[in-house]
XYZ file of C-alpha atoms in Angstrom:
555
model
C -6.599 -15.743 -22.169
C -8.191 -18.061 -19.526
C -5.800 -19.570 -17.122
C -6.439 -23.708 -17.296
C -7.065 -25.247 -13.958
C -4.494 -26.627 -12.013
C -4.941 -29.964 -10.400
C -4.982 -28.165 -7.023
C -7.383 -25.966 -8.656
C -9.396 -29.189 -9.148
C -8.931 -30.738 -5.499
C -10.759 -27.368 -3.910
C -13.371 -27.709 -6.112
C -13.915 -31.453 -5.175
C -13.559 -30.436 -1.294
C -16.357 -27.936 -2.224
C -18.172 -30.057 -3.980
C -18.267 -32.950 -1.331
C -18.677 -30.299 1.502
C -22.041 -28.777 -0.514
C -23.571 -32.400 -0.954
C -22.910 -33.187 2.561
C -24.881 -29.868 4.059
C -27.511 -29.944 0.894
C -25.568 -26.825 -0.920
C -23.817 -24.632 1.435
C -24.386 -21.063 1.656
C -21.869 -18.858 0.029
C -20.520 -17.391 3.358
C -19.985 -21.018 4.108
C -18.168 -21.667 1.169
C -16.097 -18.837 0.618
C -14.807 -19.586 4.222
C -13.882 -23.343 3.756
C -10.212 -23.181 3.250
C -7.572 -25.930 1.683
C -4.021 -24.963 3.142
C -0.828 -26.701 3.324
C -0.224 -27.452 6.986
C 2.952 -26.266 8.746
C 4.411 -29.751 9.332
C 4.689 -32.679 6.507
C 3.301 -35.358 8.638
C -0.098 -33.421 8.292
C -0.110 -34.156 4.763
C 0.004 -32.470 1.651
C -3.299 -30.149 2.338
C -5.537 -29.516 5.464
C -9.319 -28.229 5.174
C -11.516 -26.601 7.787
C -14.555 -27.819 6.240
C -15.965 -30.292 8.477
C -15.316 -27.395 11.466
C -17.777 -25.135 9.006
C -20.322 -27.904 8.298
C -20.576 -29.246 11.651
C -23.230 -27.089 13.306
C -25.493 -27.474 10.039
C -25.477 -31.172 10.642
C -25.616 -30.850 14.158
C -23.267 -33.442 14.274
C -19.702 -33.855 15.782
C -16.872 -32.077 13.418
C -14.674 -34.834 13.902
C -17.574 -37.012 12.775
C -18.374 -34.586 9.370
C -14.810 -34.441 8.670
C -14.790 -38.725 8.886
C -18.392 -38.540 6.058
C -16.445 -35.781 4.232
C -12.621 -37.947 4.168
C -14.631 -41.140 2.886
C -16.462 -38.878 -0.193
C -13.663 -37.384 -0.711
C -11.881 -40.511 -1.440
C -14.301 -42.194 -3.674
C -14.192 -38.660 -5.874
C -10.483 -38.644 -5.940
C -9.891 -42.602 -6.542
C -6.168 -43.436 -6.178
C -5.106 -39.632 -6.277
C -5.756 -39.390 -2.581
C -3.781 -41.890 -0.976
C -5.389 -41.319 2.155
C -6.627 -39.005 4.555
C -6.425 -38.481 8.731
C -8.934 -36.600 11.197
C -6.637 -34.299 13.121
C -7.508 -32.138 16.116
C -11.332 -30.844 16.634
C -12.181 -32.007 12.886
C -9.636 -30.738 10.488
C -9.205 -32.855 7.285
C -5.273 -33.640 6.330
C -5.144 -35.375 2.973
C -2.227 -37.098 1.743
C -2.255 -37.026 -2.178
C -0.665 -39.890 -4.445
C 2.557 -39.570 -6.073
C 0.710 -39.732 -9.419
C -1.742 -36.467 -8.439
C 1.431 -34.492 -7.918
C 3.487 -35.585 -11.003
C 0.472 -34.019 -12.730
C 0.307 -31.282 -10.993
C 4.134 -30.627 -12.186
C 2.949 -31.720 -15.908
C 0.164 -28.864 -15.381
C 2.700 -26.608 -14.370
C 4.873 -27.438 -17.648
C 2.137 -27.264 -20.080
C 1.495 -23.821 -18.999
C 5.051 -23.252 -19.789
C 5.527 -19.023 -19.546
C 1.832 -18.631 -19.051
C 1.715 -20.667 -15.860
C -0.848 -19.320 -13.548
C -1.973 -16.381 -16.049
C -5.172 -14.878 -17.229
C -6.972 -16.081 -14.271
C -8.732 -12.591 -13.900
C -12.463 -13.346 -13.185
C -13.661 -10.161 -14.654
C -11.187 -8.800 -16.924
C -11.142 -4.714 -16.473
C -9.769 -1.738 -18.409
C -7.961 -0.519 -15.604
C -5.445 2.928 -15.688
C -3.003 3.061 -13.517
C -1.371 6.016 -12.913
C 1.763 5.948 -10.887
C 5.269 7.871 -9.865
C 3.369 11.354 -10.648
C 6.267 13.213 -8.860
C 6.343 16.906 -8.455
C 8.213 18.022 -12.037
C 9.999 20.973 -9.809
C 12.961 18.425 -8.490
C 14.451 15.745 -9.089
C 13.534 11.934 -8.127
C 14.123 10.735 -4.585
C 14.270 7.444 -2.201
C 10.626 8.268 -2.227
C 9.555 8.574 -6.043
C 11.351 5.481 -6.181
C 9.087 3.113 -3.627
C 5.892 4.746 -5.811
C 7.678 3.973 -9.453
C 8.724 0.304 -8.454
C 4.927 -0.303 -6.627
C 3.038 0.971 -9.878
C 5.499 -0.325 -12.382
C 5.359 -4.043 -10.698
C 1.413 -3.587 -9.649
C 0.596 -2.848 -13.683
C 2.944 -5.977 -14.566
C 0.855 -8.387 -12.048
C -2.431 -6.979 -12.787
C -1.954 -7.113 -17.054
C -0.434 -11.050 -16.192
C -3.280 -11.813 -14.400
C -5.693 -11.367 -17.394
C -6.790 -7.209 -17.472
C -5.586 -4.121 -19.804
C -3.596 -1.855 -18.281
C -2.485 1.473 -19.471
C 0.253 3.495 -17.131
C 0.427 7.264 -17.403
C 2.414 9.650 -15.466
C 0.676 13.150 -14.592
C 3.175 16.160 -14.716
C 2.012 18.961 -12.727
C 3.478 21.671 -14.726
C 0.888 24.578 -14.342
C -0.082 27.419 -11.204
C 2.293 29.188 -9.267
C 5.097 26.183 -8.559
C 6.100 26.573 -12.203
C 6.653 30.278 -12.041
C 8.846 30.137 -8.450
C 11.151 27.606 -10.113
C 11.520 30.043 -12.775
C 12.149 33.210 -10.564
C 14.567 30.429 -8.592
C 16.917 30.017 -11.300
C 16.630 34.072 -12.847
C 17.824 34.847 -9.050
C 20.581 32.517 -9.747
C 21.367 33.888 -12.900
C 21.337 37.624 -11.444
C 23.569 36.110 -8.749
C 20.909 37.325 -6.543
C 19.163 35.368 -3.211
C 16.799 32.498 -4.003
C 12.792 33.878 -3.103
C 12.344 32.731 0.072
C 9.207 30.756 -1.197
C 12.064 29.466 -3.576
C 13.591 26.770 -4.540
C 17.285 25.666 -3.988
C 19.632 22.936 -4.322
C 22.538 21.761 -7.253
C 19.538 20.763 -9.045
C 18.426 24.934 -9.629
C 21.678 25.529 -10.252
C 22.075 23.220 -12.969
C 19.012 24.911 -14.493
C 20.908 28.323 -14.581
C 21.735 27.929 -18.504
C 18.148 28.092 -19.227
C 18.170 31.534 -17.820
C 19.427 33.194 -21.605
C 17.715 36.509 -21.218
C 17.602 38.122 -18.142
C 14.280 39.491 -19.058
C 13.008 35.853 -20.059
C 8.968 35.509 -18.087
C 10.006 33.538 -14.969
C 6.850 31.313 -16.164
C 7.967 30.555 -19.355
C 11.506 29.773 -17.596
C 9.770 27.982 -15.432
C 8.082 25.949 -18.217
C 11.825 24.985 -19.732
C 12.936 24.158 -16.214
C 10.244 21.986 -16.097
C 10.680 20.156 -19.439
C 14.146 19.442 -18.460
C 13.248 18.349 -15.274
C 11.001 16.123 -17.108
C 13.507 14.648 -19.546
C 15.971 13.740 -16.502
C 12.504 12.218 -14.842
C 12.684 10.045 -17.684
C 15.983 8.912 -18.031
C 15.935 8.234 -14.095
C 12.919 6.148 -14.680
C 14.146 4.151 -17.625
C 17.496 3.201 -16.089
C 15.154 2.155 -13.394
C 13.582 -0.002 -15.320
C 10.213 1.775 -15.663
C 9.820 3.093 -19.036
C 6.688 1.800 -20.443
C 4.388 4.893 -19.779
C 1.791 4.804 -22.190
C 1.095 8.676 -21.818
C 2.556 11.263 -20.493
C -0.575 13.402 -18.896
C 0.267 17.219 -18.337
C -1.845 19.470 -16.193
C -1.305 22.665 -18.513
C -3.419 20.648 -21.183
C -6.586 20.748 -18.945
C -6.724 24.315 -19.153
C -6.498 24.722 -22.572
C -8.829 24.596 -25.735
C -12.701 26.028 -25.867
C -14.029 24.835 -23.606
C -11.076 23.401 -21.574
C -11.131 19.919 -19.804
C -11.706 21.827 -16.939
C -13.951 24.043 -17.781
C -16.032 20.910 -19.782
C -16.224 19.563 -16.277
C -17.254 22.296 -13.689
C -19.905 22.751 -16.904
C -20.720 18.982 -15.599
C -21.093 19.324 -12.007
C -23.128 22.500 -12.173
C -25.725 20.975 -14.576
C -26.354 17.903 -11.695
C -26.318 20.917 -9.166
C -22.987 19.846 -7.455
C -22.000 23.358 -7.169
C -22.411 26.705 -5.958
C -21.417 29.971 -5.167
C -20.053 31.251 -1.804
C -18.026 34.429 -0.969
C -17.184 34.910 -4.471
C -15.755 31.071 -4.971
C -17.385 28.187 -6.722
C -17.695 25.654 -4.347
C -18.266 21.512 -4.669
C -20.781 20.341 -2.352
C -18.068 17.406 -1.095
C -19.924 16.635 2.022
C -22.987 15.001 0.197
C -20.786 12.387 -0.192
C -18.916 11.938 2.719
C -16.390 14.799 3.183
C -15.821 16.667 6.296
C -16.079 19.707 4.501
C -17.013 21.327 0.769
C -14.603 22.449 -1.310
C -13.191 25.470 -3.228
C -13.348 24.749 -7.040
C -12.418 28.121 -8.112
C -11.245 31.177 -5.988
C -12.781 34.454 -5.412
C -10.071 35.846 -7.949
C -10.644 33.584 -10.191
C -8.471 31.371 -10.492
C -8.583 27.671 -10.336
C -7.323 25.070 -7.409
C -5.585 22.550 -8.124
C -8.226 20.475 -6.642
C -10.075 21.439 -9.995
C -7.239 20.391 -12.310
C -7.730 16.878 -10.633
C -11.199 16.505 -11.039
C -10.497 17.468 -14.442
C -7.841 14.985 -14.953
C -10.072 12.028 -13.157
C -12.886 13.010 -15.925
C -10.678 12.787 -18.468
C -9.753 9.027 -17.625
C -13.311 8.247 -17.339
C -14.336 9.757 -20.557
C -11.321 7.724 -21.890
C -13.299 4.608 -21.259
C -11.176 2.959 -18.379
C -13.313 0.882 -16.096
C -10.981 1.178 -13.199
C -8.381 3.924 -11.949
C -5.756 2.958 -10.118
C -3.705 6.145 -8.531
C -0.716 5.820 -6.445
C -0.003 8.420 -3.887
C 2.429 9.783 -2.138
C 2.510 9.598 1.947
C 1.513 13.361 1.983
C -1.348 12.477 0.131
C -3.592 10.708 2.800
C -5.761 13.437 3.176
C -6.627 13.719 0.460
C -8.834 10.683 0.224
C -12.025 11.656 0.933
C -12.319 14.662 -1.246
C -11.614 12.984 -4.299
C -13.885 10.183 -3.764
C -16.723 12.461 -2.692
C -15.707 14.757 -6.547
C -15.455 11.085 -8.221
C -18.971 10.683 -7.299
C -20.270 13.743 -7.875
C -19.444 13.340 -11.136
C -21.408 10.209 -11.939
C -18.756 7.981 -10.902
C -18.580 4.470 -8.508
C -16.203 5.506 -6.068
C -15.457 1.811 -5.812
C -13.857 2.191 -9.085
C -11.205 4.946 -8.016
C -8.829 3.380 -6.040
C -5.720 5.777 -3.976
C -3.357 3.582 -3.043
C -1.024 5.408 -0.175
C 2.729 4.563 -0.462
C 4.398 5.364 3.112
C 7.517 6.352 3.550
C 11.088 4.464 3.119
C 13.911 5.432 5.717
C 17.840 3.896 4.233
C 19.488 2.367 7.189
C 23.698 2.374 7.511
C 25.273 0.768 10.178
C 22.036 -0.304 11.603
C 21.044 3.764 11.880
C 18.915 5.581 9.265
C 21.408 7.623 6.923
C 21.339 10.466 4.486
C 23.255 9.462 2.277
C 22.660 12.408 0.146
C 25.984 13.655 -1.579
C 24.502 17.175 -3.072
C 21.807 18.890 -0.441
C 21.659 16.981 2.482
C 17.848 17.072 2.341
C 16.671 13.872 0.055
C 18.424 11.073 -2.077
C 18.043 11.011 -5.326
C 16.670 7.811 -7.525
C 20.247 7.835 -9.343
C 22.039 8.008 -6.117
C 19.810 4.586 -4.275
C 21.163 3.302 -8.061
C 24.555 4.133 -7.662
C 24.660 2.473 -4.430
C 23.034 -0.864 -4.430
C 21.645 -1.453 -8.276
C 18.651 -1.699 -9.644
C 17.650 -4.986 -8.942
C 18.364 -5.237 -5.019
C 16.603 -1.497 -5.114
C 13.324 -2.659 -6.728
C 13.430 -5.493 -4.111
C 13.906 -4.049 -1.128
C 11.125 -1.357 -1.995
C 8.549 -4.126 -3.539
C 9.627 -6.570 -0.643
C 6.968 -4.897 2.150
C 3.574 -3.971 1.702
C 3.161 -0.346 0.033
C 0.834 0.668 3.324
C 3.697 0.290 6.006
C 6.747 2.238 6.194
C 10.038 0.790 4.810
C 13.660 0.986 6.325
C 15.852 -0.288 3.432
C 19.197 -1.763 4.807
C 22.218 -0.918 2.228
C 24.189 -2.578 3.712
C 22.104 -5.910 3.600
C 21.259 -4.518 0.046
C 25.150 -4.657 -1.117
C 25.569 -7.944 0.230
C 26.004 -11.039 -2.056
C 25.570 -13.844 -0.044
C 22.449 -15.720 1.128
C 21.367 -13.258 3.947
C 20.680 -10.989 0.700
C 16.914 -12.185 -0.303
C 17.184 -10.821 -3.943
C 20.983 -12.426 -4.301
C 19.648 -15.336 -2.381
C 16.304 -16.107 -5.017
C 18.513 -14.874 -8.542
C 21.380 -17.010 -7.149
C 18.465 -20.333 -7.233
C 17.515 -19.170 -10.589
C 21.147 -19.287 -12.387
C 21.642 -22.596 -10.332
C 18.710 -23.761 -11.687
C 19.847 -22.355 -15.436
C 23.478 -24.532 -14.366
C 21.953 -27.637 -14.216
C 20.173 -27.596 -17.057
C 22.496 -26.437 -19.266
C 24.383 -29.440 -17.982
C 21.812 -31.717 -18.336
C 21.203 -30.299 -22.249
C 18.731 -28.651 -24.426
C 18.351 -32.291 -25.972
C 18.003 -34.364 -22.772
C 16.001 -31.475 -21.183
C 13.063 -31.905 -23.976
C 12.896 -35.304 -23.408
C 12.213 -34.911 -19.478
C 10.049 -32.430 -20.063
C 8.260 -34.449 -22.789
C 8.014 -37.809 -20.580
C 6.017 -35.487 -17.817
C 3.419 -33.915 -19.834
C 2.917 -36.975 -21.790
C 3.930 -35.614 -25.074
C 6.663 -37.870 -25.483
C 3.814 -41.524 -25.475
C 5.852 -42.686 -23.166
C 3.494 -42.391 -20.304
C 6.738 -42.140 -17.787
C 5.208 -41.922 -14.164
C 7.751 -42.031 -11.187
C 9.011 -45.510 -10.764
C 10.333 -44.313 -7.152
C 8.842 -43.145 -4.316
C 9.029 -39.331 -4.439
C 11.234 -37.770 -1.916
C 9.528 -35.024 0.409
C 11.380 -31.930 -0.714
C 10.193 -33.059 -4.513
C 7.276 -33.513 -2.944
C 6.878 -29.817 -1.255
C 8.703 -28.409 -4.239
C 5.530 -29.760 -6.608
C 2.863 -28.218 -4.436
C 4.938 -24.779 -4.035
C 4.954 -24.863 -7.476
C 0.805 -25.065 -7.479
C 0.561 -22.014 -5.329
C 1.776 -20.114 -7.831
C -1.124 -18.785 -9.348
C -3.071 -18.344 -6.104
C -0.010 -16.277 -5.010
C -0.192 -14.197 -8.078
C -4.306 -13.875 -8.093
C -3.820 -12.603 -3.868
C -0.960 -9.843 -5.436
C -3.135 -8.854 -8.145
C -6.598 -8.538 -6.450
C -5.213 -7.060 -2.927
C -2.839 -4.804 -5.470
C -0.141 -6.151 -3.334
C 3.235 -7.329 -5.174
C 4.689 -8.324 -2.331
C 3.345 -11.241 -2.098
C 5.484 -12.132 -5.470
C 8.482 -11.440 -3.334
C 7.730 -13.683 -0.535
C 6.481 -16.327 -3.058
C 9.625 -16.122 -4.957
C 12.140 -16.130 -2.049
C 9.986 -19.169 -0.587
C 10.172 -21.215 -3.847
C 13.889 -20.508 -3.906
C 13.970 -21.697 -0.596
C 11.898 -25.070 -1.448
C 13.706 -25.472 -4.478
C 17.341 -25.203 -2.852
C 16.349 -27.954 -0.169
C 15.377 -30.040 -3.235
C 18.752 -29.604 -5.216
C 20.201 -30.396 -1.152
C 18.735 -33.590 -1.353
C 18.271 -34.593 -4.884
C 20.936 -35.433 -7.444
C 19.496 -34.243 -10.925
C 21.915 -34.688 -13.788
C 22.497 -38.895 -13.708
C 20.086 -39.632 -10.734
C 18.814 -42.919 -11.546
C 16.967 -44.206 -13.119
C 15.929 -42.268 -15.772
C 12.621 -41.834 -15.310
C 13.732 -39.988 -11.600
C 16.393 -37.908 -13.513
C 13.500 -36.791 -15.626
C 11.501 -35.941 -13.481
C 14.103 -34.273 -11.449
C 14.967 -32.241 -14.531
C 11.411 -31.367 -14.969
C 11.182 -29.860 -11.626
C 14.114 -27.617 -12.304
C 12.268 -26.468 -15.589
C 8.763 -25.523 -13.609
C 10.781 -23.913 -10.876
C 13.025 -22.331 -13.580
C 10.325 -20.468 -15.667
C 8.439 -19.758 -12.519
C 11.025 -17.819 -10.170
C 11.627 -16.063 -13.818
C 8.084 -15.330 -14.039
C 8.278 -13.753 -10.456
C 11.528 -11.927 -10.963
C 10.075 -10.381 -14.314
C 7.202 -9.228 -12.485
C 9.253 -7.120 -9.476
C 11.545 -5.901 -12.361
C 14.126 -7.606 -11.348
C 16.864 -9.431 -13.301
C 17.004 -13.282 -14.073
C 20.548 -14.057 -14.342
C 21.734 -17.202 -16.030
C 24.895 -16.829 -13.920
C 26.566 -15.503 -11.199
């Protein structure tokens, strides 16, 4: 689905347009860097543009002079919408827009309805992402939980915003890992010490009733530890709100039939001659494609790195037809960069179209000092633990709230809070105030107001009052929407959704501040009034949705 252009949508184009008939057609550097921004203060008007700045050297003339040519063509394009325009500083251009341009902008806005600011994708991709991925030996942490909510929310924005996304989780469940968990929990059972290459915790111990026969292969005890480890994976997830996996990916599978996934690709990168043979190993020749150093494929004894069950896996997703992978990585993982772009290539593949996204870490903070908080090893807190504490929905804030490439200190005490220091509280609070007035107002009178903005109703209502400023600045935060959501999608960032939501809730609660809705007069204010609530309404819901995070139609 194409998204429909917005009438902001429309007033770049006719700032572009007007700047590429002034300079004879701009380049596209030139174009790409004219900007149209909402100044900081509201006596700038409603938008500012650097264009005349960018033109001025090609017209060797004065920028305050271009941006004087550009204001007068831009007026006779935009008739009465542009109510007028100033030359500000060394040549900026600060329009002020008509009343009329922004009550269609809001009746834009409407007529989207759900799909507001959707599909607007300029290429739309195949794209896989795979996400969470954690290590099926323990349990989920603080950690897991950043990754889940990044690639749970990043495959929301990115199938909104017009492309087909599949999510799979990959369960490393084969080499030696499986088979230490397995002696782990026989030692347990034999009341014996843990291996020292081990692992311990309650979580082994709760794994002891797998054990049955003492003489039970520590691998395939290993393999049931795993499966259960899996199955509480997936309960964690789905009370977490992430439960729409599409597949389940297992590393054991790449090593079996004739010829294996593996095996089908090593076949692969020896026939282009990526390989070869050192010391007894099979090597990939990594550096030909910018690594510091080749890599071991498969060891002197034979067996294969786990290096090779990735390459594998990466194949497989190609040969599954996905024009983009999207893998999200763990902090530990940073190194690991290189190598797998330099194996993507080797294989055929753009590297451009494997993107590792690196999730740093997240620290909890207690009394303004990081905590534990752990209440069974000391060493990590569980996913079902940050639940227990602060919810779901103030958890998938907090970790979408800052970007996935800095590291995180999550307040829980901040997180608790329900009051308007609380961002998440603070933006669902706006949303069931919103869902308050217009269940006040009525489903009845509601249609109306909504039908007298977008024209359906004939009337051809158009405010018969000056609008106020906060209506005003609530309108054009409104229009950012979908520029907002485009940014989050195509810098894979979905915290801008965050900022955009708790900013709208900010807008929209200086509105209600200064605005009477229900019986402002007359009636074509109140509908428009009501209308506003219903854009902001289905928009802060669209944003919520997006992190995950509950739309409450009280509180």
């Amino acid at each position: 689905m194409t998204r429909v252009s917005t009438p902001l949508d429309d007033l770049r184009a006719a700032v572009l347009g007007v700047a590429a008939e002034l300079a004879g057609a701009p380049g596209d550097s030139s174009r790409q860097a004219i900007t149209l921004e909402r100044p900081p203060r509201r006596d700038f008007g409603d938008y500012s543009t650097n264009a005349a700045l960018l033109l001025a050297p090609a017209l060797r003339s004065a920028p305050r002079d271009v941006a004087q040519r550009l204001g007068g063509a831009l007026a006779e394009r935009l008739g009465v919408s542009l109510e007028r325009f100033e030359v500000a500083g060394p040549g900026f251009l600060n329009l002020f827009l008509a009343d009329s341009w922004l009550v269609g902008g809001l009746a834009a806005a409407l007529a989207g309805g759900e799909r507001f600011g959707a599909g607007a994708a300029e290429t739309r991709e195949r794209i896989l992402v795979e996400f969470v991925s954690a290590n099926p030996t323990g349990p989920m942490h603080v950690g897991h939980a950043r990754n889940a909510a990044y690639g749970d929310s990043l495959a929301r924005v990115l199938a909104f915003h017009g492309h087909d996304v599949a999510r799979e989780f990959y369960v490393n469940d084969a080499g030696s890992q499986v088979r230490k968990l397995g002696e782990s929990i026989q030692a347990l059972a034999r009341g014996e010490p843990v291996p020292e290459d081990g692992y311990r915790g309650s979580y082994v111990e709760g794994l002891v009733g797998l054990a049955g026969d003492e003489a039970m292969d520590p691998g395939e005890l290993g393999g049931a530890a795993v499966s259960a480890m899996v199955a509480q994976m997936q309960s964690s997830l789905a009370a977490f709100t992430v439960k729409d996996f599409d597949r389940w990916a297992y590393e054991s599978t790449l090593h079996e039939g004739d010829p294996s996934r593996v095996a089908h690709t090593l076949a692969i990168l020896e026939q282009q001659g990526r390989t070869y043979l050192s010391e007894g190993a099979l090597w990939l020749r990594t550096t030909d494609y910018g690594d510091d150093k080749d890599r071991v494929l498969v060891r002197s004894n034979g067996e294969h790195t786990y290096f090779a069950s990735d390459i594998a896996y990466h194949q497989d997703k190609r040969e599954r037809g996905f024009d983009r992978q999207i893998d999200v990585w763990g902090a530990d993982h940073h190194g690991y960069v290189a190598r797998m772009k330099a194996a993507y290539a080797a294989l055929g593949g753009d590297p451009e179209q494997l993107e590792l996204l690196i999730m740093q870490l997240v620290h909890l903070v207690h009394g303004g000092a990081r905590s534990q908080m752990s209440k069974r090893a000391g060493e990590y807190v569980t996913l079902a633990e940050l639940l227990e504490e602060i919810g779901v929905d103030a958890a998938r804030w907090y970790l979408l709230a800052r970007s996935h490439d800095t590291t995180l200190d999550l307040d829980l005490d901040l997180a608790r809070e329900q009051s308007n220091e609380n961002p998440v509280y603070y933006v669902q609070y706006a949303h069931a105030r919103i869902a308050s007035i217009l269940l006040k107002a009525g489903a009845q009178r509601v249609a109306a107001a909504t039908a007298a903005i977008t024209g359906q109703s004939g009337a051809g209502e158009g405010p018969s009052a000056p609008l106020d400023r906060t209506e005003r600045g609530l309108v054009e935060q409104l229009l950012e929407f979908p520029a907002a959501l485009a940014e989050a999608a195509e810098r894979r960032a979905p915290h801008r959704i965050a900022a955009y939501a708790l900013e709208l809730a900010q807008v929209f609660t200086a509105f209600y501040r200064d605005c009477r809705v229900v019986g402002a007069e007359p009636e074509s204010v109140e509908s428009l009034r009501i209308a506003l609530c219903v854009a902001s309404r289905v928009t802060l819901a669209r944003c919520l949705e997006l992190l995950g995070v509950a739309a409450p139609e009280e509180m």
